[in-house]
PDB file of C-alpha atoms and ligand atoms in Angstrom:
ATOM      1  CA  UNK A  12       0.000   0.000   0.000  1.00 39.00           C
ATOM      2  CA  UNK A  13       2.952   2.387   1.315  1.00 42.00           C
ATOM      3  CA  UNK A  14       4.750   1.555  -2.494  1.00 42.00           C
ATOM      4  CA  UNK A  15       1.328   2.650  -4.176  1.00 43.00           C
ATOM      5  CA  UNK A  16       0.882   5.844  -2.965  1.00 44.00           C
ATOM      6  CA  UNK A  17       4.581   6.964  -2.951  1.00 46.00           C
ATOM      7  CA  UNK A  18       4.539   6.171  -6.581  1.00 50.00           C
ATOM      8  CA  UNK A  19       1.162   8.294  -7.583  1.00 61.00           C
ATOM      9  CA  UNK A  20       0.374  11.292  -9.408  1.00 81.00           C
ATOM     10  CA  UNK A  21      -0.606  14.053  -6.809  1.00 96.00           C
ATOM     11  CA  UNK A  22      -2.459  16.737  -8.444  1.00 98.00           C
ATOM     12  CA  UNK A  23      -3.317  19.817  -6.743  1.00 98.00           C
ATOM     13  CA  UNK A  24      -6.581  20.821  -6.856  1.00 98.00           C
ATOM     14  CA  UNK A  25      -5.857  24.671  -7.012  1.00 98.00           C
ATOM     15  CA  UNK A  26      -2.530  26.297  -8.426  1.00 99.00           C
ATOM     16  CA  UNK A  27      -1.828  29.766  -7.837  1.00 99.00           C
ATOM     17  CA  UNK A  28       0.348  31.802 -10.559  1.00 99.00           C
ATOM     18  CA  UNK A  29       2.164  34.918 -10.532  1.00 99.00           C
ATOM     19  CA  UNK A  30       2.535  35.534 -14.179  1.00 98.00           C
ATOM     20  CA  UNK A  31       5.715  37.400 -14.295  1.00 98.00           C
ATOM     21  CA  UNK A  32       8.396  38.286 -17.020  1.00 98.00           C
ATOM     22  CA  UNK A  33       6.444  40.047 -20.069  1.00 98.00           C
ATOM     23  CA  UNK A  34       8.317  43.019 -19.748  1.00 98.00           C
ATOM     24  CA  UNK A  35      11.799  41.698 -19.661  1.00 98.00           C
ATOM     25  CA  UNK A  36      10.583  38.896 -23.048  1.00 99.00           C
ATOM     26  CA  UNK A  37       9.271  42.094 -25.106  1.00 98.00           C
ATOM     27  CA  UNK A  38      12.477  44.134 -24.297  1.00 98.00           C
ATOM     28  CA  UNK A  39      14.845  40.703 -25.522  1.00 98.00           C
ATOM     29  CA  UNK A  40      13.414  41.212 -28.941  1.00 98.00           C
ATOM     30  CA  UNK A  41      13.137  44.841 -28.554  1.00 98.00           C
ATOM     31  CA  UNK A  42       9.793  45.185 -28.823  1.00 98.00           C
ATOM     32  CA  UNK A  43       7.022  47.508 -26.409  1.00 98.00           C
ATOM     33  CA  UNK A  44       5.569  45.851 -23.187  1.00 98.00           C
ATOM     34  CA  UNK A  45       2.823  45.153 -24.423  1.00 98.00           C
ATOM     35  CA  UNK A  46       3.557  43.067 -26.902  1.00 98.00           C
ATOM     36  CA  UNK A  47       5.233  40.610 -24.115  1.00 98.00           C
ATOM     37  CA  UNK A  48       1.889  40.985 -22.468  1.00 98.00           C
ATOM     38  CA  UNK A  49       0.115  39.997 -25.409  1.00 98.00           C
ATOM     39  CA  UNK A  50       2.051  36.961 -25.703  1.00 98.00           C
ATOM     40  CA  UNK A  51       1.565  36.148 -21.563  1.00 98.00           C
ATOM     41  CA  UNK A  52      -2.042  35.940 -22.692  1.00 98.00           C
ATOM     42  CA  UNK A  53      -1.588  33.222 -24.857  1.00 98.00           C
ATOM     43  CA  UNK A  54       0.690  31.407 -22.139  1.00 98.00           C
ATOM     44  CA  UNK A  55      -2.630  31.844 -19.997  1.00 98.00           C
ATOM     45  CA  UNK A  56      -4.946  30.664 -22.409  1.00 98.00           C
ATOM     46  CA  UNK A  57      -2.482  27.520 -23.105  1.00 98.00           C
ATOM     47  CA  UNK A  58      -1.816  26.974 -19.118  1.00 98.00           C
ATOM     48  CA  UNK A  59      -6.063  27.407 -18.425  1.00 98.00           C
ATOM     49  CA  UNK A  60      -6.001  24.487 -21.280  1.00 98.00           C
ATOM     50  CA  UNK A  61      -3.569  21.998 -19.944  1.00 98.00           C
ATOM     51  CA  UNK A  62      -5.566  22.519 -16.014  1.00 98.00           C
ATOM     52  CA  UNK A  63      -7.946  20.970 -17.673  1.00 97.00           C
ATOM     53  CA  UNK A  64      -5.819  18.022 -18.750  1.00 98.00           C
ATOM     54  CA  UNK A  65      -4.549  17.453 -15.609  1.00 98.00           C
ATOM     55  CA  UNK A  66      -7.433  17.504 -13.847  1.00 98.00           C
ATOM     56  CA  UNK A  67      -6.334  21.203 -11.652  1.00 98.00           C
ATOM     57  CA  UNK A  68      -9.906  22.530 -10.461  1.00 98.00           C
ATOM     58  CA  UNK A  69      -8.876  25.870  -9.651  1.00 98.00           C
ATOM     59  CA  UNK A  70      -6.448  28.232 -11.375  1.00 99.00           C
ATOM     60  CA  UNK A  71      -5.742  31.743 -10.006  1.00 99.00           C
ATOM     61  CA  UNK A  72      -3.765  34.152 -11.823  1.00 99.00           C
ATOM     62  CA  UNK A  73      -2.379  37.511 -11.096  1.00 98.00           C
ATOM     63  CA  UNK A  74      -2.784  39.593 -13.664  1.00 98.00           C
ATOM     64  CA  UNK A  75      -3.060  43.069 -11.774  1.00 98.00           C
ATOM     65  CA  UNK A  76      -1.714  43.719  -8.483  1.00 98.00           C
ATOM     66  CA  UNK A  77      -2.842  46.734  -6.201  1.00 98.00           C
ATOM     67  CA  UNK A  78       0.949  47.917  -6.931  1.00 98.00           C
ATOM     68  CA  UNK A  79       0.589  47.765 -10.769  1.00 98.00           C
ATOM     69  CA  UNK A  80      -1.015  51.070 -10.820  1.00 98.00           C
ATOM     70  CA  UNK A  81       1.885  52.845 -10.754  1.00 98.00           C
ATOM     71  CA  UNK A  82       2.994  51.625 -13.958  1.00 98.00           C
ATOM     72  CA  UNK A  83       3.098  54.292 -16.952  1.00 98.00           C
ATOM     73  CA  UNK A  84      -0.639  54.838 -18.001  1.00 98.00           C
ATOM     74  CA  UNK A  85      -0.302  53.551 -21.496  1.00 98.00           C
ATOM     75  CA  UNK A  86       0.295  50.423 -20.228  1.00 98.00           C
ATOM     76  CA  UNK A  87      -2.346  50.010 -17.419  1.00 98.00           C
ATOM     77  CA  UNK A  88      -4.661  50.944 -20.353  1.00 98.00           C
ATOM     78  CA  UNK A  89      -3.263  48.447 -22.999  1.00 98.00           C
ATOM     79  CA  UNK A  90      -3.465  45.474 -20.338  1.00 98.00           C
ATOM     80  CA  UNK A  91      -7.115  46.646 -19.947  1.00 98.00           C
ATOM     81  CA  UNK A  92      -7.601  46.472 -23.131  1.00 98.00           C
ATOM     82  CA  UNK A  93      -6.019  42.831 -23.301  1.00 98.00           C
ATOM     83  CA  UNK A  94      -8.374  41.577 -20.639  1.00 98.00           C
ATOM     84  CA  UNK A  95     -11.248  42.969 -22.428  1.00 98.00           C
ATOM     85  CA  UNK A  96     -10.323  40.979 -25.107  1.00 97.00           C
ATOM     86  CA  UNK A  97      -9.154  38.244 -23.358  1.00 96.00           C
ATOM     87  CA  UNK A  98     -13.185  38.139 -22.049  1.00 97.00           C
ATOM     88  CA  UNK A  99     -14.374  39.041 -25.876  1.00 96.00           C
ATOM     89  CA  UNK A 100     -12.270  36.052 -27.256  1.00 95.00           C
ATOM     90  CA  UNK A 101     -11.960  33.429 -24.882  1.00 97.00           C
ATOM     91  CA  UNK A 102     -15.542  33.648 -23.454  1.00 97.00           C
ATOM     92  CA  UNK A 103     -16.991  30.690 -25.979  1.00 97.00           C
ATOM     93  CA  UNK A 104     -14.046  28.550 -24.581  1.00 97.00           C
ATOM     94  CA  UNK A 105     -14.640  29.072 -21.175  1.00 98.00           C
ATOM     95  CA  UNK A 106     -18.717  27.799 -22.118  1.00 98.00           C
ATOM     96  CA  UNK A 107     -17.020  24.926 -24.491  1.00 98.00           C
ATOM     97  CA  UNK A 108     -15.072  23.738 -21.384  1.00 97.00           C
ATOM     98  CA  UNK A 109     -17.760  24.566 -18.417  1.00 98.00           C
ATOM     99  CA  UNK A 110     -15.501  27.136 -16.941  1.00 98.00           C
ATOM    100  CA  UNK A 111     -16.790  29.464 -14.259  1.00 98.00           C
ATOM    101  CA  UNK A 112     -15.001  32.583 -14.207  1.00 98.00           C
ATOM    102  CA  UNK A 113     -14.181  34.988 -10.573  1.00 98.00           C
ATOM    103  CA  UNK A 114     -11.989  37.569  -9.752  1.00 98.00           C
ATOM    104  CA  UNK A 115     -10.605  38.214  -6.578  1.00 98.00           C
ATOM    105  CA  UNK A 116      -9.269  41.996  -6.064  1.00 98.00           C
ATOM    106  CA  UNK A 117     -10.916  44.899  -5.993  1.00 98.00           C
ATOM    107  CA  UNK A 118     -13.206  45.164  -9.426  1.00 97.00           C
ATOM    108  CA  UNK A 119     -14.535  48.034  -8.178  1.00 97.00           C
ATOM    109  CA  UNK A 120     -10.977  50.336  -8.911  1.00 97.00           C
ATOM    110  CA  UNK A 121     -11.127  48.784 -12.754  1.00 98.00           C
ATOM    111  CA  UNK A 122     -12.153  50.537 -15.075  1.00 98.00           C
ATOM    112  CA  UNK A 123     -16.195  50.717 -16.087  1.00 98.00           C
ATOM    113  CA  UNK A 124     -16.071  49.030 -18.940  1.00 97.00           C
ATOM    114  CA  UNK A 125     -13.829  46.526 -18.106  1.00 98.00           C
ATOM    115  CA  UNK A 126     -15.658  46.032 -15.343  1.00 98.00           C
ATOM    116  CA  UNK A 127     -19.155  45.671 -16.812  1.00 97.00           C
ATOM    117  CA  UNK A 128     -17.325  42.800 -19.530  1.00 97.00           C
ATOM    118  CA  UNK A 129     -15.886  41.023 -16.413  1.00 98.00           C
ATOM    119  CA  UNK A 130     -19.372  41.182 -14.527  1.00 98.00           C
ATOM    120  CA  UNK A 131     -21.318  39.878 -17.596  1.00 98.00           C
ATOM    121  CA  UNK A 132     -18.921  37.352 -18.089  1.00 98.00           C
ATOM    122  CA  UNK A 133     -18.830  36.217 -14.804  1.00 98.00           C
ATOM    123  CA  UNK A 134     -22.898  36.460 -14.599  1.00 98.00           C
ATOM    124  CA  UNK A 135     -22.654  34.080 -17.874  1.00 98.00           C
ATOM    125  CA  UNK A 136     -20.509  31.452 -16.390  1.00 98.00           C
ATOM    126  CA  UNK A 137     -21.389  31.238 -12.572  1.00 98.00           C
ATOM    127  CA  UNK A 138     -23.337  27.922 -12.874  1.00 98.00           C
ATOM    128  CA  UNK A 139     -20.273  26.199 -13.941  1.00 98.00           C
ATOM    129  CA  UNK A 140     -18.859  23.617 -11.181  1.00 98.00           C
ATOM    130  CA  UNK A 141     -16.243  21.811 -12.113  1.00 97.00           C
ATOM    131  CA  UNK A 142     -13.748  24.311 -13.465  1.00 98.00           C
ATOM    132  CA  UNK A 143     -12.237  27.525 -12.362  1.00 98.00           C
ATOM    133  CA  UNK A 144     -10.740  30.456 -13.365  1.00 98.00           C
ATOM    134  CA  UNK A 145     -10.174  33.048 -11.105  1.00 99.00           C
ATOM    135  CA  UNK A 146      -8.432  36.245 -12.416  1.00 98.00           C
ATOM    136  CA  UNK A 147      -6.507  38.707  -9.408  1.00 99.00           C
ATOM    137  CA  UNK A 148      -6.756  42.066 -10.773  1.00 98.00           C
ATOM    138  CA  UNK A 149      -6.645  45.534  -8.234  1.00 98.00           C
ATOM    139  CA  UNK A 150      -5.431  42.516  -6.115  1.00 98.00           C
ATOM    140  CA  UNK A 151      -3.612  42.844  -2.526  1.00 98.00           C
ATOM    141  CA  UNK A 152      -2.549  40.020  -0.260  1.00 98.00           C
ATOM    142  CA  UNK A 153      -2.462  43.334   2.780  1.00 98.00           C
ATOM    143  CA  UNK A 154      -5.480  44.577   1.246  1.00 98.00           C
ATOM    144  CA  UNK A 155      -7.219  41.692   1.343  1.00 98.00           C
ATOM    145  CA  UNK A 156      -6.658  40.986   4.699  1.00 98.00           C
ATOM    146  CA  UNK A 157      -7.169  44.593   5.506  1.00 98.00           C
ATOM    147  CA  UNK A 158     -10.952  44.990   4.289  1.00 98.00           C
ATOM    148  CA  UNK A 159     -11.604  41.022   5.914  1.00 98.00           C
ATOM    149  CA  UNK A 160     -10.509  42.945   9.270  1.00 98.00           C
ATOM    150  CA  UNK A 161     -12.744  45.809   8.286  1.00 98.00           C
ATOM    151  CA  UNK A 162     -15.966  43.606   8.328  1.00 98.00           C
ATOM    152  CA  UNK A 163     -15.368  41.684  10.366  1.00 98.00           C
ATOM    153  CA  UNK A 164     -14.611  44.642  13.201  1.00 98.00           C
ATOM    154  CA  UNK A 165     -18.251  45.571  11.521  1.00 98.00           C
ATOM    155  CA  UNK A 166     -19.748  43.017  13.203  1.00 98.00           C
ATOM    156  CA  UNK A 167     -18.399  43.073  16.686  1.00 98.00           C
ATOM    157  CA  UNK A 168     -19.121  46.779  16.528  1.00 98.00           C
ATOM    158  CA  UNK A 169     -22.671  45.387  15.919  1.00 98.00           C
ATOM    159  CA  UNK A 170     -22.635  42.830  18.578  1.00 98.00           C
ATOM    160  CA  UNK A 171     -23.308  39.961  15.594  1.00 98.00           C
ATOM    161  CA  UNK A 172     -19.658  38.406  16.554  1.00 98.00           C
ATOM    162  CA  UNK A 173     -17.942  38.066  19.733  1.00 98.00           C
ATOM    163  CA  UNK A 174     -14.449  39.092  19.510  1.00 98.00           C
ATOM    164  CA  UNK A 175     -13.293  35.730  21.338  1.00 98.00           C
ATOM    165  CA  UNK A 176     -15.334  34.505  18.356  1.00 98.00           C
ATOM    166  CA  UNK A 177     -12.976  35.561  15.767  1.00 98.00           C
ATOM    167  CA  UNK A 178     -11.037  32.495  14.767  1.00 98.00           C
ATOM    168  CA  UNK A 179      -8.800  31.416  11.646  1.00 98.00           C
ATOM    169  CA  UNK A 180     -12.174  29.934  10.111  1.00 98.00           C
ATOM    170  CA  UNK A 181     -14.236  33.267  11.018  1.00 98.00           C
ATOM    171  CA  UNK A 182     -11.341  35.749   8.914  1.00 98.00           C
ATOM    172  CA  UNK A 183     -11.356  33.010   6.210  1.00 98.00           C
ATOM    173  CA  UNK A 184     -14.692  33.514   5.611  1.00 98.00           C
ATOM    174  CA  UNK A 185     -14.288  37.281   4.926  1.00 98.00           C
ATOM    175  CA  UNK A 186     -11.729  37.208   2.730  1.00 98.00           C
ATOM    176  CA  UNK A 187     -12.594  37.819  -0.658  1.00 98.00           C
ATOM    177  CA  UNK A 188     -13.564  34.488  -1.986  1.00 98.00           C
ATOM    178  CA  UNK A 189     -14.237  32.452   0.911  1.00 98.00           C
ATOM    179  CA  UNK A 190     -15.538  29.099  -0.879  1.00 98.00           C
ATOM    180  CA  UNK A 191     -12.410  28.006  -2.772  1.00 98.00           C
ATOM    181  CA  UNK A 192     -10.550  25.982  -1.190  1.00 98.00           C
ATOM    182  CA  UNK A 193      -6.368  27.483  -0.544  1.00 98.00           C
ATOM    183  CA  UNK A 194      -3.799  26.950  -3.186  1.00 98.00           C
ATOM    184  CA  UNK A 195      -1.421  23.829  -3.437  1.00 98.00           C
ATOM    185  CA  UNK A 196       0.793  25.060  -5.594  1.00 98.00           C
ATOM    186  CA  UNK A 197       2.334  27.815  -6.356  1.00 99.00           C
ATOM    187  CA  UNK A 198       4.410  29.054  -9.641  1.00 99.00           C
ATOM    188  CA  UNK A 199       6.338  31.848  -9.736  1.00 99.00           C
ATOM    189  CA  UNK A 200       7.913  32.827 -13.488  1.00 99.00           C
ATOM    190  CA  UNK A 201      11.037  34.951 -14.136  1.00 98.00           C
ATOM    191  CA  UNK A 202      13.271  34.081 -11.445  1.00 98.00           C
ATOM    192  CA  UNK A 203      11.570  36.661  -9.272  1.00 98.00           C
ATOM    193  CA  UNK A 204      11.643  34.642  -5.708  1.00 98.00           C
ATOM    194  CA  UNK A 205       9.140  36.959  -3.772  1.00 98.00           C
ATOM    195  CA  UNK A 206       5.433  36.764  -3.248  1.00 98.00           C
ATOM    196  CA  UNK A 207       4.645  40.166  -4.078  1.00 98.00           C
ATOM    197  CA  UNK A 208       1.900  40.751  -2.309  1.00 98.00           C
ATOM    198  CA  UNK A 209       0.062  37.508  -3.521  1.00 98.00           C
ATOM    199  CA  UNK A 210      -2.730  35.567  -1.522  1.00 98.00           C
ATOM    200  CA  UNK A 211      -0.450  36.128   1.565  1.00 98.00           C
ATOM    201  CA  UNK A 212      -3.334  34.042   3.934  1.00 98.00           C
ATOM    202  CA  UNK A 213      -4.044  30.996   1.592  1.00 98.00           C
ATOM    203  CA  UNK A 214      -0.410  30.590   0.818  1.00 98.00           C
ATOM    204  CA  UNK A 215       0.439  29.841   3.970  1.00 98.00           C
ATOM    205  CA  UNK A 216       0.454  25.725   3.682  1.00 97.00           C
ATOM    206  CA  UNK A 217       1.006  25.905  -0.121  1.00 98.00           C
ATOM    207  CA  UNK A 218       4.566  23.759  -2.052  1.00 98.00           C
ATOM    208  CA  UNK A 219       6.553  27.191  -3.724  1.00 98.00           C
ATOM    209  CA  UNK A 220       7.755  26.495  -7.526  1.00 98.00           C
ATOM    210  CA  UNK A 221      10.344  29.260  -8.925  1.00 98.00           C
ATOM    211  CA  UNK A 222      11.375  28.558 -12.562  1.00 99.00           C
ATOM    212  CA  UNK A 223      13.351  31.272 -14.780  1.00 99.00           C
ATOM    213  CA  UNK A 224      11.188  30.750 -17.511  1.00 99.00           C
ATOM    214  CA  UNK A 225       9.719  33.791 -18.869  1.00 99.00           C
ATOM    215  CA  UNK A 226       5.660  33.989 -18.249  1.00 99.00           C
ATOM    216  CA  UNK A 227       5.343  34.376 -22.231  1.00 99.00           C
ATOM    217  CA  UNK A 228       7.633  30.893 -22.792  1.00 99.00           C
ATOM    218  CA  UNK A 229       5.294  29.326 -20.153  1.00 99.00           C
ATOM    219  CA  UNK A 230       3.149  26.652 -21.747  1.00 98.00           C
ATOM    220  CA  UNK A 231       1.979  23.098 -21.407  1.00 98.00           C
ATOM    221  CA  UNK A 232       5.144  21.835 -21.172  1.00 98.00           C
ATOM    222  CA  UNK A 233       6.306  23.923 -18.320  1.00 98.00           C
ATOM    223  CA  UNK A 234       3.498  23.659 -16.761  1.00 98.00           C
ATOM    224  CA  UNK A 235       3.706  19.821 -16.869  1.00 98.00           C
ATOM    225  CA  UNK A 236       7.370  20.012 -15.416  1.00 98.00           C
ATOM    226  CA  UNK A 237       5.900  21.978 -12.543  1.00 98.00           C
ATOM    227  CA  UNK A 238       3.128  19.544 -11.774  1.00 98.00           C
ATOM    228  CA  UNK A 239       5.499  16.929 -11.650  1.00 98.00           C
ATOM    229  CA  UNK A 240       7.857  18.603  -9.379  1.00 98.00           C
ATOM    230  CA  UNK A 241       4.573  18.639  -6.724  1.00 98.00           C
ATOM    231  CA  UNK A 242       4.175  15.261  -7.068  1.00 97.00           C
ATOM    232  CA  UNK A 243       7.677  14.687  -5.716  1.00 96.00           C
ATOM    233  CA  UNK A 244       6.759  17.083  -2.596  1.00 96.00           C
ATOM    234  CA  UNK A 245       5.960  15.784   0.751  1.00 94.00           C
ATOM    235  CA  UNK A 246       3.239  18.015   2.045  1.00 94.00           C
ATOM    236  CA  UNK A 247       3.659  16.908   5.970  1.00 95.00           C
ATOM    237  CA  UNK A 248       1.599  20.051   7.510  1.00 95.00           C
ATOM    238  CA  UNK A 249       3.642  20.065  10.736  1.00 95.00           C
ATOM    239  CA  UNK A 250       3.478  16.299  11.270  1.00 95.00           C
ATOM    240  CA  UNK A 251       6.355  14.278  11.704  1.00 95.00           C
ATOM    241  CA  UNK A 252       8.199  13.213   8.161  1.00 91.00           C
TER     242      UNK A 252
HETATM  243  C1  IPE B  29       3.958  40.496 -15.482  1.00 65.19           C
HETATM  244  O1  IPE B  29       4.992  40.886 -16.311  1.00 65.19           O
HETATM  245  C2  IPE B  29       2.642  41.074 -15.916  1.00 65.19           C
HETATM  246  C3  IPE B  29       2.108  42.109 -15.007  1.00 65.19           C
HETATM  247  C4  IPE B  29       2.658  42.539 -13.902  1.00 65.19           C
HETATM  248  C5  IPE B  29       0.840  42.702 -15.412  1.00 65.19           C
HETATM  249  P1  IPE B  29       5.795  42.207 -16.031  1.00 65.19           P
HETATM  250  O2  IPE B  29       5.156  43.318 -16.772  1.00 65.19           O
HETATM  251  O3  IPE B  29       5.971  42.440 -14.569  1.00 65.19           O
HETATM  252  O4  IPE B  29       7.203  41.863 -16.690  1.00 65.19           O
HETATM  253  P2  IPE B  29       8.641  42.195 -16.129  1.00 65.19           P
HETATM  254  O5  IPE B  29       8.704  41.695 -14.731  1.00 65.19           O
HETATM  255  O6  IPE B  29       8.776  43.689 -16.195  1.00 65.19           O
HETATM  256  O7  IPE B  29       9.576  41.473 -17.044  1.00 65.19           O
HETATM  257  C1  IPE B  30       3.555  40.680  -9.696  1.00 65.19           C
HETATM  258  O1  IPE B  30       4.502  41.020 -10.641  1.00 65.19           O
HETATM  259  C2  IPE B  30       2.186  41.067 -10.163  1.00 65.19           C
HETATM  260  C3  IPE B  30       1.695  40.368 -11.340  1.00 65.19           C
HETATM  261  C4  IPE B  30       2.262  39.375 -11.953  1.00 65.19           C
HETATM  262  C5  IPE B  30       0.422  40.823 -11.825  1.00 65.19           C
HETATM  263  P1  IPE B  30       5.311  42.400 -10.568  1.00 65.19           P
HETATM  264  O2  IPE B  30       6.249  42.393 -11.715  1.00 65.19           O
HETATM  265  O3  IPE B  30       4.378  43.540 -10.462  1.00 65.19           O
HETATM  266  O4  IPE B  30       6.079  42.257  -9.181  1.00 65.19           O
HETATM  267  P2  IPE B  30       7.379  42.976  -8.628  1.00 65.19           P
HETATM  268  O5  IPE B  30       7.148  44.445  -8.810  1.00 65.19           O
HETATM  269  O6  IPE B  30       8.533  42.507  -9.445  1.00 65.19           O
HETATM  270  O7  IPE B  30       7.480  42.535  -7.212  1.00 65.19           O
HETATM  271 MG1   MG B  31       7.358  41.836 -13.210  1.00 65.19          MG
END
């Protein structure tokens, strides 16, 4: 029994990834920004495929941090534009493959139009079960946290929670997508090894993969390679190896 289950396939059932490394691919064939982000997109739409080959539930992608605003405005706008396509395009795929789309962040700093696109989208898709995508744009690990703190202090003020009451399951359930279940894995493109600002709660248990690989070189294969590095992990959650 021991010999079987050292020897499967462990999938996780949610990977997280920090899509990094569009800038520095665009500049190597000096070309603009966006057209590295352009390319990332098709690395998503590739990696969003092969989840579904693997059998990975949940994907989560950061594709906007609440940092990213600082960038030049030409870009913020052009990767709005991309997601609005991204929706436009890829919205008959995510139907073809049963796909239910989120986001996690704060929609409400995008952009109107981008916003309305992501809302009908997600509207369109919500009955969907068995697959995820969950886009991080306007998103904050701190922030997060921050307005999960913010409601729930909301409610003590109230009297509808005892303080005593607030537990790890209690701020869980305030964050802002309190029914999927916390990463397994996460991937990390670029070389970057830093978290920046990403999911800093549901990371906490979750195996770390850091490749060099560009986000726009990023496809099945890659992603396949990462996968199988999980499998080798032992997840032990504090108990004895
Ligand atoms: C990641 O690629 C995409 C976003 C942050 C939107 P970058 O744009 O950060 O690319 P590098 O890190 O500058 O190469
Ligand atoms: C993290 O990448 C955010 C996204 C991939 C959307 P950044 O390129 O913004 O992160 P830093 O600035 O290198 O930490
Ligand atoms: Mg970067």
């Amino acid at each position: 029994m021991t010999g079987a289950r050292e020897t499967a396939v462990c999938i996780p059932r949610h990977v997280a990834v920090i899509m990094d490394g569009n800038g520095r691919w665009a500049k190597q064939r000096g070309r603009p920004r966006l057209f590295g982000h352009r390319a990332g997109a098709e690395s998503l739409r590739a990696v969003l495929r092969a989840c579904r080959d693997h059998g990975v539930e949940y994907l989560t992608v950061y594709a906007f941090s609440t940092e990213n605003w600082v960038r030049p405005k030409d870009e913020v706008g052009g990767l709005m534009s991309l997601l609005k396509t991204f929706l436009k395009k890829d919205e008959h795929e995510l139907h073809e493959n049963q796909v239910r789309l989120r986001v996690t962040g704060r929609i409400e700093d995008l952009p109107r139009s981008v916003r309305t696109e992501l809302e009908r989208v997600m509207e369109a898709t919500k009955a969907y079960t068995r697959w995820h995508l969950i886009l991080a744009l306007s998103y904050g690990g701190r922030t997060e946290i921050m307005d999960a703190v913010r409601a729930i202090a909301r409610k003590v003020k109230t009297g509808e929670l005892e303080p005593e009451a607030v537990d790890e399951t209690v701020i869980s359930r305030h964050l802002y997508l309190p029914d999927v279940p916390d990463p397994d894995l996460m991937i990390r493109t670029s070389g970057e090894l830093r978290l920046s600002n990403f999911l800093l709660w549901e990371l906490s248990y979750a195996e770390f993969y850091f490749t060099d690989t560009l986000w726009p070189d990023f496809r099945e294969p890659q992603f396949a390679e990462a996968l199988a590095e999980y499998s080798r992990r032992q997840r032990r959650f504090g108990a004895p190896s």
